[in-house]
Amino acid sequence: MTKVYRKTATIKAEQFDGSNEMIERYDMGFQLAPNGKGGATIKTLEGDLLVHVGDWIATDVNGEHWAIADDVFNKTYAELPVIPKNVAKHIVTEHGLSDLIPIWGGIYRAMIQTVVYGYQKGDIGDWIINHSDMFARAWLDGYTVKADK
């Protein structure tokens, strides 16, 4: 029986722009591709790999790099959602993942406040209600925290 799996690790990635800065940062060498277009080579576990401008350079949790063609990257990866700091603390506590009971309590309070006292913009429950898809993706896949202004 074939089983279906999903990736659980996150990667860091940036799109290769051909700049000297990126070539130096990834310790790349220049190479002329068979089609006459220039590229750079990046060292991978499998050996040197040609990277074209527009390809993505991915870095895993061990610091290893590899190249991914732009069309493959866009079909395979999605950027993690960016959520407010006060919402993030409800996903992960100092003891690990939070349970959903306090979160549902915040949502319930936001709904009651809306019905009884009028709309309460800015409440955590309000944010979760209005960004429920993003909140679910953050809970399941991870997230980044919105920078303070």
Coordinates of N, CA and C in Angstrom, one line a residue:
M1 N 0.8 -1.2 0.0 CA 0.0 0.0 0.0 C 0.9 1.3 0.0
T2 N 0.6 2.2 -0.9 CA 1.4 3.4 -1.0 C 0.8 4.4 0.0
K3 N 1.7 5.0 0.8 CA 1.3 6.0 1.7 C 1.7 7.4 1.2
V4 N 1.0 8.4 1.6 CA 1.2 9.8 1.2 C 1.9 10.5 2.4
Y5 N 2.9 11.3 2.1 CA 3.7 12.0 3.1 C 3.7 13.5 2.8
R6 N 3.9 14.3 3.8 CA 4.2 15.7 3.6 C 5.5 16.1 4.3
K7 N 6.1 17.1 3.8 CA 7.4 17.5 4.4 C 7.1 18.3 5.7
T8 N 7.9 18.1 6.7 CA 7.7 18.7 8.0 C 8.8 19.7 8.3
A9 N 9.9 19.7 7.6 CA 11.0 20.6 7.9 C 10.8 21.9 7.0
T10 N 11.2 23.0 7.5 CA 11.2 24.2 6.7 C 12.6 24.4 6.1
I11 N 12.7 25.2 5.1 CA 14.0 25.5 4.5 C 14.0 27.1 4.4
K12 N 15.2 27.5 4.2 CA 15.4 28.9 3.8 C 15.8 28.9 2.3
A13 N 15.3 29.9 1.6 CA 15.6 30.0 0.2 C 15.6 31.4 -0.3
E14 N 16.5 31.6 -1.3 CA 16.5 32.9 -2.0 C 16.7 32.7 -3.4
Q15 N 16.2 33.6 -4.2 CA 16.3 33.5 -5.7 C 17.6 34.0 -6.1
F16 N 18.3 33.2 -6.9 CA 19.6 33.6 -7.4 C 19.5 34.7 -8.4
D17 N 20.2 35.8 -8.2 CA 20.2 37.0 -9.1 C 21.5 37.2 -9.9
G18 N 22.4 36.3 -9.7 CA 23.7 36.4 -10.5 C 24.7 37.4 -9.9
S19 N 24.4 38.0 -8.8 CA 25.2 39.0 -8.3 C 26.5 38.4 -7.7
N20 N 27.6 39.2 -7.7 CA 28.8 38.8 -7.0 C 28.6 38.5 -5.6
E21 N 27.7 39.3 -4.9 CA 27.5 39.1 -3.5 C 27.0 37.7 -3.2
M22 N 26.0 37.2 -4.0 CA 25.5 35.8 -3.8 C 26.5 34.8 -4.2
I23 N 27.3 35.0 -5.3 CA 28.3 34.1 -5.7 C 29.3 33.9 -4.6
E24 N 29.7 35.0 -3.9 CA 30.6 34.9 -2.8 C 30.0 34.3 -1.6
R25 N 28.8 34.6 -1.2 CA 28.1 34.1 -0.1 C 28.0 32.6 -0.1
Y26 N 27.7 32.0 -1.3 CA 27.5 30.6 -1.5 C 28.8 29.9 -2.0
D27 N 29.9 30.7 -2.1 CA 31.2 30.1 -2.5 C 31.0 29.4 -3.9
M28 N 30.4 30.1 -4.8 CA 30.1 29.6 -6.1 C 31.2 29.9 -7.1
G29 N 31.2 29.1 -8.2 CA 32.2 29.3 -9.3 C 31.3 29.6 -10.5
F30 N 31.9 30.3 -11.5 CA 31.2 30.7 -12.7 C 31.4 29.6 -13.7
Q31 N 30.4 29.3 -14.5 CA 30.5 28.3 -15.6 C 29.6 28.7 -16.7
L32 N 30.1 28.4 -17.9 CA 29.3 28.6 -19.1 C 28.4 27.4 -19.4
A33 N 27.1 27.6 -19.4 CA 26.2 26.5 -19.6 C 26.2 26.0 -21.1
P34 N 25.8 24.8 -21.3 CA 25.7 24.3 -22.7 C 24.9 25.1 -23.7
N35 N 23.9 25.8 -23.2 CA 23.1 26.6 -24.1 C 23.7 28.0 -24.3
G36 N 24.9 28.2 -23.8 CA 25.6 29.5 -24.0 C 25.3 30.5 -23.0
K37 N 24.4 30.3 -22.1 CA 24.0 31.2 -21.0 C 24.9 30.9 -19.8
G38 N 25.3 32.0 -19.2 CA 26.2 31.8 -18.0 C 25.4 31.4 -16.8
G39 N 26.1 30.8 -15.9 CA 25.5 30.4 -14.6 C 26.6 30.3 -13.6
A40 N 26.2 29.8 -12.5 CA 27.2 29.6 -11.4 C 27.1 28.2 -10.9
T41 N 28.1 27.6 -10.4 CA 28.0 26.3 -9.8 C 28.0 26.4 -8.3
I42 N 27.2 25.6 -7.7 CA 27.1 25.5 -6.2 C 27.5 24.1 -5.8
K43 N 28.2 24.1 -4.7 CA 28.6 22.8 -4.2 C 27.5 22.1 -3.4
T44 N 27.1 20.9 -3.8 CA 26.1 20.1 -3.1 C 26.6 18.8 -2.6
L45 N 25.9 18.0 -1.9 CA 26.3 16.7 -1.5 C 26.6 15.8 -2.7
E46 N 25.8 16.0 -3.8 CA 26.0 15.2 -5.0 C 27.0 15.7 -5.9
G47 N 27.7 16.8 -5.6 CA 28.7 17.4 -6.4 C 28.3 18.8 -6.9
D48 N 29.0 19.4 -7.8 CA 28.7 20.8 -8.2 C 27.5 20.8 -9.1
L49 N 26.6 21.8 -8.9 CA 25.3 21.9 -9.6 C 25.2 23.3 -10.2
L50 N 24.8 23.3 -11.5 CA 24.7 24.6 -12.2 C 23.4 25.3 -11.8
V51 N 23.6 26.6 -11.4 CA 22.5 27.4 -11.0 C 22.3 28.6 -12.0
H52 N 21.1 28.8 -12.6 CA 20.9 29.9 -13.5 C 20.2 31.0 -12.7
V53 N 20.3 32.2 -13.2 CA 19.6 33.4 -12.7 C 18.2 33.1 -12.7
G54 N 17.5 33.3 -11.6 CA 16.0 33.0 -11.4 C 15.8 31.7 -10.7
D55 N 16.8 30.8 -10.7 CA 16.7 29.6 -9.9 C 16.7 29.9 -8.4
W56 N 16.3 29.0 -7.5 CA 16.3 29.3 -6.1 C 17.4 28.4 -5.5
I57 N 18.1 29.0 -4.5 CA 19.1 28.3 -3.7 C 18.4 28.1 -2.3
A58 N 18.3 26.8 -2.0 CA 17.6 26.4 -0.8 C 18.7 25.9 0.2
T59 N 18.5 26.2 1.5 CA 19.4 25.8 2.5 C 18.5 25.0 3.6
D60 N 19.0 23.8 3.9 CA 18.2 23.0 4.9 C 18.7 23.3 6.3
V61 N 18.1 22.6 7.3 CA 18.5 22.8 8.7 C 19.9 22.5 9.0
N62 N 20.6 21.7 8.2 CA 22.0 21.4 8.4 C 23.0 22.3 7.7
G63 N 22.4 23.4 7.0 CA 23.2 24.3 6.3 C 23.6 23.9 4.9
E64 N 23.1 22.8 4.4 CA 23.4 22.3 3.1 C 22.6 23.0 2.0
H65 N 23.2 23.3 0.9 CA 22.5 24.1 -0.2 C 22.2 23.2 -1.4
W66 N 21.2 23.5 -2.1 CA 20.9 22.9 -3.4 C 20.1 23.9 -4.2
A67 N 20.1 23.7 -5.5 CA 19.4 24.6 -6.4 C 18.0 24.0 -6.9
I68 N 17.0 24.8 -7.0 CA 15.7 24.4 -7.5 C 15.3 25.4 -8.6
A69 N 14.8 24.8 -9.7 CA 14.3 25.6 -10.8 C 13.1 26.4 -10.3
D70 N 13.0 27.6 -10.8 CA 11.9 28.5 -10.4 C 10.5 27.9 -10.5
D71 N 10.2 27.2 -11.6 CA 8.8 26.7 -11.8 C 8.6 25.5 -10.8
V72 N 9.6 24.7 -10.5 CA 9.5 23.6 -9.5 C 9.3 24.2 -8.1
F73 N 10.1 25.2 -7.8 CA 10.1 25.9 -6.5 C 8.7 26.4 -6.2
N74 N 8.1 27.1 -7.2 CA 6.8 27.7 -7.0 C 5.7 26.7 -6.9
K75 N 5.8 25.5 -7.4 CA 4.8 24.4 -7.3 C 5.0 23.7 -6.0
T76 N 6.2 23.7 -5.4 CA 6.5 22.9 -4.2 C 6.5 23.6 -2.9
Y77 N 6.9 24.9 -2.9 CA 7.1 25.6 -1.6 C 6.1 26.8 -1.5
A78 N 5.8 27.1 -0.3 CA 5.0 28.3 0.0 C 5.6 29.0 1.2
E79 N 5.6 30.3 1.1 CA 6.2 31.1 2.2 C 5.4 30.9 3.5
L80 N 6.1 30.9 4.6 CA 5.3 30.8 5.9 C 4.5 32.0 6.2
P81 N 3.4 31.9 6.8 CA 2.6 33.1 7.1 C 3.3 34.0 8.1
V82 N 3.0 35.3 8.0 CA 3.6 36.2 9.0 C 2.4 36.7 9.9
I83 N 2.6 36.4 11.2 CA 1.5 36.7 12.1 C 2.0 37.6 13.2
P84 N 1.1 38.3 13.9 CA 1.5 39.2 15.0 C 2.0 38.5 16.2
K85 N 2.9 39.2 16.9 CA 3.6 38.6 18.1 C 2.6 38.1 19.1
N86 N 1.5 38.9 19.4 CA 0.6 38.5 20.4 C -0.2 37.3 20.0
V87 N -0.4 37.0 18.7 CA -1.0 35.8 18.3 C -0.1 34.6 18.4
A88 N 1.2 34.8 18.0 CA 2.2 33.8 18.0 C 2.4 33.2 19.4
K89 N 2.3 34.0 20.4 CA 2.5 33.5 21.8 C 1.3 32.5 22.2
H90 N 0.2 32.6 21.5 CA -0.8 31.6 21.8 C -0.7 30.3 21.0
I91 N 0.2 30.3 20.0 CA 0.5 29.0 19.3 C 1.6 28.3 20.1
V92 N 2.6 28.9 20.4 CA 3.7 28.3 21.2 C 3.9 29.0 22.5
T93 N 3.9 28.2 23.5 CA 4.1 28.7 24.9 C 5.5 28.3 25.3
E94 N 5.9 28.6 26.5 CA 7.2 28.2 27.0 C 7.3 26.7 27.2
H95 N 6.2 26.0 27.1 CA 6.2 24.6 27.3 C 6.0 23.8 26.0
G96 N 6.0 24.5 24.9 CA 5.8 23.9 23.6 C 4.5 24.3 23.0
L97 N 3.9 23.5 22.1 CA 2.6 23.9 21.4 C 1.5 24.1 22.5
S98 N 0.8 25.1 22.3 CA -0.3 25.4 23.2 C -1.5 24.4 22.8
D99 N -2.4 24.3 23.7 CA -3.6 23.5 23.3 C -4.6 24.5 22.8
L100 N -5.6 24.0 22.2 CA -6.6 24.9 21.5 C -7.6 25.5 22.4
I101 N -7.8 25.0 23.7 CA -8.8 25.5 24.5 C -8.7 27.1 24.8
P102 N -7.5 27.6 25.2 CA -7.4 29.0 25.4 C -7.7 29.8 24.1
I103 N -7.3 29.3 23.0 CA -7.5 30.0 21.7 C -8.9 30.0 21.4
W104 N -9.7 28.9 21.5 CA -11.1 29.0 21.3 C -11.8 29.9 22.3
G105 N -11.2 30.0 23.5 CA -11.8 31.0 24.5 C -11.6 32.4 24.0
G106 N -10.5 32.7 23.4 CA -10.3 34.0 22.8 C -11.2 34.3 21.6
I107 N -11.4 33.3 20.8 CA -12.3 33.5 19.7 C -13.8 33.7 20.2
Y108 N -14.2 32.9 21.2 CA -15.5 33.0 21.8 C -15.7 34.4 22.4
R109 N -14.7 34.9 23.1 CA -14.8 36.2 23.7 C -14.9 37.3 22.7
A110 N -14.2 37.1 21.6 CA -14.3 38.1 20.5 C -15.7 38.1 19.9
M111 N -16.3 36.9 19.7 CA -17.6 36.9 19.1 C -18.6 37.4 20.1
I112 N -18.5 37.1 21.4 CA -19.5 37.7 22.4 C -19.3 39.2 22.4
Q113 N -18.1 39.7 22.5 CA -17.9 41.2 22.5 C -18.5 41.8 21.3
T114 N -18.4 41.2 20.1 CA -18.9 41.8 18.9 C -20.5 41.8 19.0
V115 N -21.1 40.8 19.5 CA -22.5 40.7 19.6 C -23.1 41.6 20.7
V116 N -22.5 41.6 21.9 CA -23.0 42.3 23.1 C -22.5 43.7 23.1
Y117 N -21.2 44.0 22.9 CA -20.6 45.3 23.1 C -20.3 46.0 21.8
G118 N -20.4 45.4 20.7 CA -20.0 46.0 19.5 C -18.6 45.5 19.0
Y119 N -18.2 45.8 17.9 CA -17.0 45.3 17.3 C -15.8 45.7 18.1
Q120 N -14.9 44.8 18.4 CA -13.7 45.0 19.2 C -12.5 44.8 18.3
K121 N -12.1 45.8 17.5 CA -11.0 45.6 16.6 C -9.7 45.6 17.4
G122 N -8.8 44.7 16.9 CA -7.5 44.6 17.6 C -7.4 43.5 18.6
D123 N -8.4 42.9 19.0 CA -8.4 41.8 19.9 C -7.7 40.5 19.3
I124 N -7.1 39.7 20.0 CA -6.4 38.5 19.5 C -7.5 37.6 18.8
G125 N -8.6 37.4 19.5 CA -9.6 36.5 18.9 C -10.2 37.1 17.7
D126 N -10.3 38.4 17.6 CA -10.7 39.1 16.4 C -9.7 38.8 15.2
W127 N -8.4 38.9 15.5 CA -7.4 38.6 14.5 C -7.6 37.2 14.0
I128 N -7.7 36.2 14.9 CA -7.8 34.8 14.5 C -9.1 34.6 13.7
I129 N -10.2 35.2 14.1 CA -11.4 35.0 13.3 C -11.3 35.6 11.9
N130 N -10.7 36.7 11.8 CA -10.5 37.4 10.5 C -9.4 36.8 9.6
H131 N -8.5 36.0 10.2 CA -7.4 35.4 9.5 C -7.3 33.9 9.8
S132 N -8.5 33.3 9.8 CA -8.5 31.9 10.2 C -7.7 30.9 9.4
D133 N -7.6 31.1 8.1 CA -6.8 30.3 7.2 C -5.3 30.5 7.5
M134 N -4.9 31.7 7.7 CA -3.5 32.0 8.0 C -3.2 31.4 9.4
F135 N -4.1 31.6 10.3 CA -3.8 31.0 11.7 C -3.7 29.5 11.6
A136 N -4.5 28.8 10.9 CA -4.4 27.4 10.7 C -3.1 27.0 10.1
R137 N -2.7 27.7 9.0 CA -1.4 27.4 8.3 C -0.3 27.6 9.3
A138 N -0.3 28.7 10.1 CA 0.7 29.0 11.1 C 0.8 27.9 12.1
W139 N -0.3 27.4 12.6 CA -0.4 26.3 13.6 C 0.2 25.0 13.1
L140 N -0.1 24.7 11.8 CA 0.3 23.4 11.2 C 1.7 23.5 10.7
D141 N 2.1 24.5 10.0 CA 3.3 24.6 9.2 C 4.4 25.4 9.8
G142 N 4.1 26.3 10.7 CA 5.1 27.2 11.2 C 4.8 28.6 10.7
Y143 N 5.5 29.6 11.2 CA 5.2 31.0 10.9 C 6.4 31.8 11.2
T144 N 6.4 33.1 10.7 CA 7.3 34.1 11.2 C 6.5 35.2 11.9
V145 N 7.2 35.9 12.7 CA 6.5 36.9 13.5 C 6.7 38.3 12.9
K146 N 5.6 39.0 12.8 CA 5.6 40.4 12.2 C 6.5 41.2 13.0
A147 N 7.4 42.0 12.4 CA 8.4 42.8 13.1 C 7.6 44.0 13.7
D148 N 8.0 44.4 14.9 CA 7.5 45.6 15.5 C 7.8 46.8 14.8
K149 N 6.9 47.8 14.7 CA 7.1 49.0 14.0 C 7.8 50.0 14.9

